[in-house]
Amino acid sequence: MCGEVQANLPAYVDRSLPRIRRRLVGLHLRRCSECGEEFARQRDVSTGLGRLSQPPAEPPEGLLEQLLEDAARPGVKGRVAVPARGAVSGARPALSVALLVAGAAAGTGLGYAGWRGARAARSRLRR
Ligand SMILES: [Zn+2]
């Protein structure tokens, strides 16, 4: 159950989960502290991403050049990836990437759902 619930958490967080599944996940989250904590963490990441995506993320001047310069230096390549991994509040690297991707997908998914909902409402009015 926990595995299934946690697999559904990204969709639960961005509200793209079907209502019945949403209710099941919500019930489980109230009973299971482990999944509840995982939910809180994903929600925080998701809202963090939302805040980040408000203003276009401008990398500091010269940062890219600096990174390229560092990466070109022999022996530094392995270390360059480390700060990026730790950037998402100590989460497991693979999971962080998955969450970032899920968050990005959620943004578009929500927009689409809103558009579809508005369209459905309009067509109901016409009848
Ligand atoms: Zn659980």
Coordinates of C-alpha atoms and ligand atoms in Angstrom, one line a residue:
M1 CA 0.0 0.0 0.0
C2 CA 2.7 2.5 1.0
G3 CA 4.6 1.9 -2.3
E4 CA 1.4 2.5 -4.3
V5 CA 0.5 5.6 -2.3
Q6 CA 4.0 7.1 -2.7
A7 CA 4.0 6.3 -6.4
N8 CA 0.8 8.4 -6.6
L9 CA 2.1 11.3 -4.4
P10 CA 3.4 13.5 -7.3
A11 CA 0.0 13.4 -8.9
Y12 CA -1.7 13.9 -5.5
V13 CA 0.5 16.9 -4.8
D14 CA -0.3 18.6 -8.2
R15 CA -4.0 17.6 -7.9
S16 CA -4.0 15.6 -11.2
L17 CA -5.0 12.4 -9.4
P18 CA -8.5 11.1 -10.1
R19 CA -10.9 11.9 -7.2
I20 CA -11.3 8.3 -6.0
R21 CA -7.6 7.7 -5.9
R22 CA -7.1 11.1 -4.3
R23 CA -9.5 10.1 -1.5
L24 CA -7.7 6.8 -0.9
V25 CA -4.3 8.4 -0.8
G26 CA -5.6 11.1 1.5
L27 CA -7.0 8.5 3.9
H28 CA -3.7 6.6 3.9
L29 CA -1.7 9.8 4.5
R30 CA -3.7 10.5 7.6
R31 CA -3.0 7.0 9.0
C32 CA 0.6 6.5 7.9
S33 CA 3.2 8.9 9.2
E34 CA 5.9 7.6 6.8
C35 CA 3.8 8.4 3.7
G36 CA 2.6 11.6 5.4
E37 CA 6.2 12.8 5.8
E38 CA 6.9 11.9 2.2
F39 CA 3.9 13.8 1.1
A40 CA 4.9 16.9 3.1
R41 CA 8.4 16.8 1.5
Q42 CA 7.0 16.5 -2.0
R43 CA 4.5 19.3 -1.4
D44 CA 7.4 21.5 -0.2
V45 CA 9.5 20.7 -3.2
S46 CA 6.5 21.4 -5.4
T47 CA 5.7 24.7 -3.9
G48 CA 9.4 25.6 -3.9
L49 CA 9.4 24.9 -7.7
G50 CA 6.3 27.0 -8.1
R51 CA 8.0 29.9 -6.4
L52 CA 11.1 29.4 -8.5
S53 CA 9.2 29.4 -11.7
Q54 CA 7.5 32.7 -11.0
P55 CA 10.3 35.0 -12.2
P56 CA 12.4 33.5 -15.0
A57 CA 15.4 31.9 -13.4
E58 CA 18.4 34.0 -14.4
P59 CA 21.7 32.3 -13.6
P60 CA 24.2 34.7 -12.0
E61 CA 26.4 36.5 -14.5
G62 CA 29.4 34.4 -15.4
L63 CA 28.2 31.3 -13.6
L64 CA 28.0 29.2 -16.7
E65 CA 31.4 30.3 -17.8
Q66 CA 32.8 29.5 -14.4
L67 CA 31.2 26.0 -14.4
L68 CA 32.5 25.3 -17.9
E69 CA 35.9 26.4 -16.9
D70 CA 35.8 24.2 -13.8
A71 CA 34.6 21.2 -15.8
A72 CA 37.3 21.6 -18.3
R73 CA 40.0 21.4 -15.6
P74 CA 41.2 17.8 -15.2
G75 CA 40.2 16.1 -12.0
V76 CA 37.4 18.4 -11.2
K77 CA 34.7 16.8 -13.4
G78 CA 33.5 14.4 -10.7
R79 CA 33.1 17.1 -8.1
V80 CA 31.1 19.5 -10.3
A81 CA 28.0 17.4 -10.1
V82 CA 28.0 17.3 -6.3
P83 CA 26.6 20.7 -5.4
A84 CA 23.7 20.2 -7.9
R85 CA 22.8 16.9 -6.2
G86 CA 22.6 18.4 -2.7
A87 CA 20.6 21.4 -4.0
V88 CA 17.2 19.7 -3.4
S89 CA 17.1 19.7 0.4
G90 CA 19.2 16.5 0.9
A91 CA 16.8 14.3 -1.0
R92 CA 18.0 11.2 -2.7
P93 CA 19.5 12.3 -6.1
A94 CA 17.4 10.1 -8.3
L95 CA 14.2 11.0 -6.5
S96 CA 15.0 14.7 -6.6
V97 CA 15.4 14.5 -10.4
A98 CA 12.1 12.6 -10.6
L99 CA 10.4 15.2 -8.5
L100 CA 11.8 18.0 -10.5
V101 CA 10.5 16.4 -13.7
A102 CA 7.2 15.6 -12.1
G103 CA 6.9 19.2 -10.9
A104 CA 7.6 20.5 -14.4
A105 CA 5.1 18.1 -15.9
A106 CA 2.6 19.1 -13.2
G107 CA 2.7 22.7 -14.3
T108 CA 1.7 21.9 -17.8
G109 CA -0.8 19.3 -16.6
L110 CA -2.5 21.8 -14.4
G111 CA -2.7 24.3 -17.1
Y112 CA -4.2 21.8 -19.4
A113 CA -6.7 20.6 -16.8
G114 CA -7.8 24.2 -16.2
W115 CA -8.2 24.9 -19.9
R116 CA -10.2 21.7 -20.3
G117 CA -12.4 22.5 -17.3
A118 CA -13.1 26.0 -18.6
R119 CA -14.0 24.6 -22.0
A120 CA -16.3 21.9 -20.5
A121 CA -18.1 24.6 -18.4
R122 CA -18.6 26.8 -21.5
S123 CA -20.1 23.9 -23.4
R124 CA -22.5 23.1 -20.5
L125 CA -23.7 26.7 -20.5
R126 CA -24.5 26.5 -24.2
R127 CA -26.8 23.6 -23.8
Ligands
ZN1 ZN 2.2 4.5 4.0

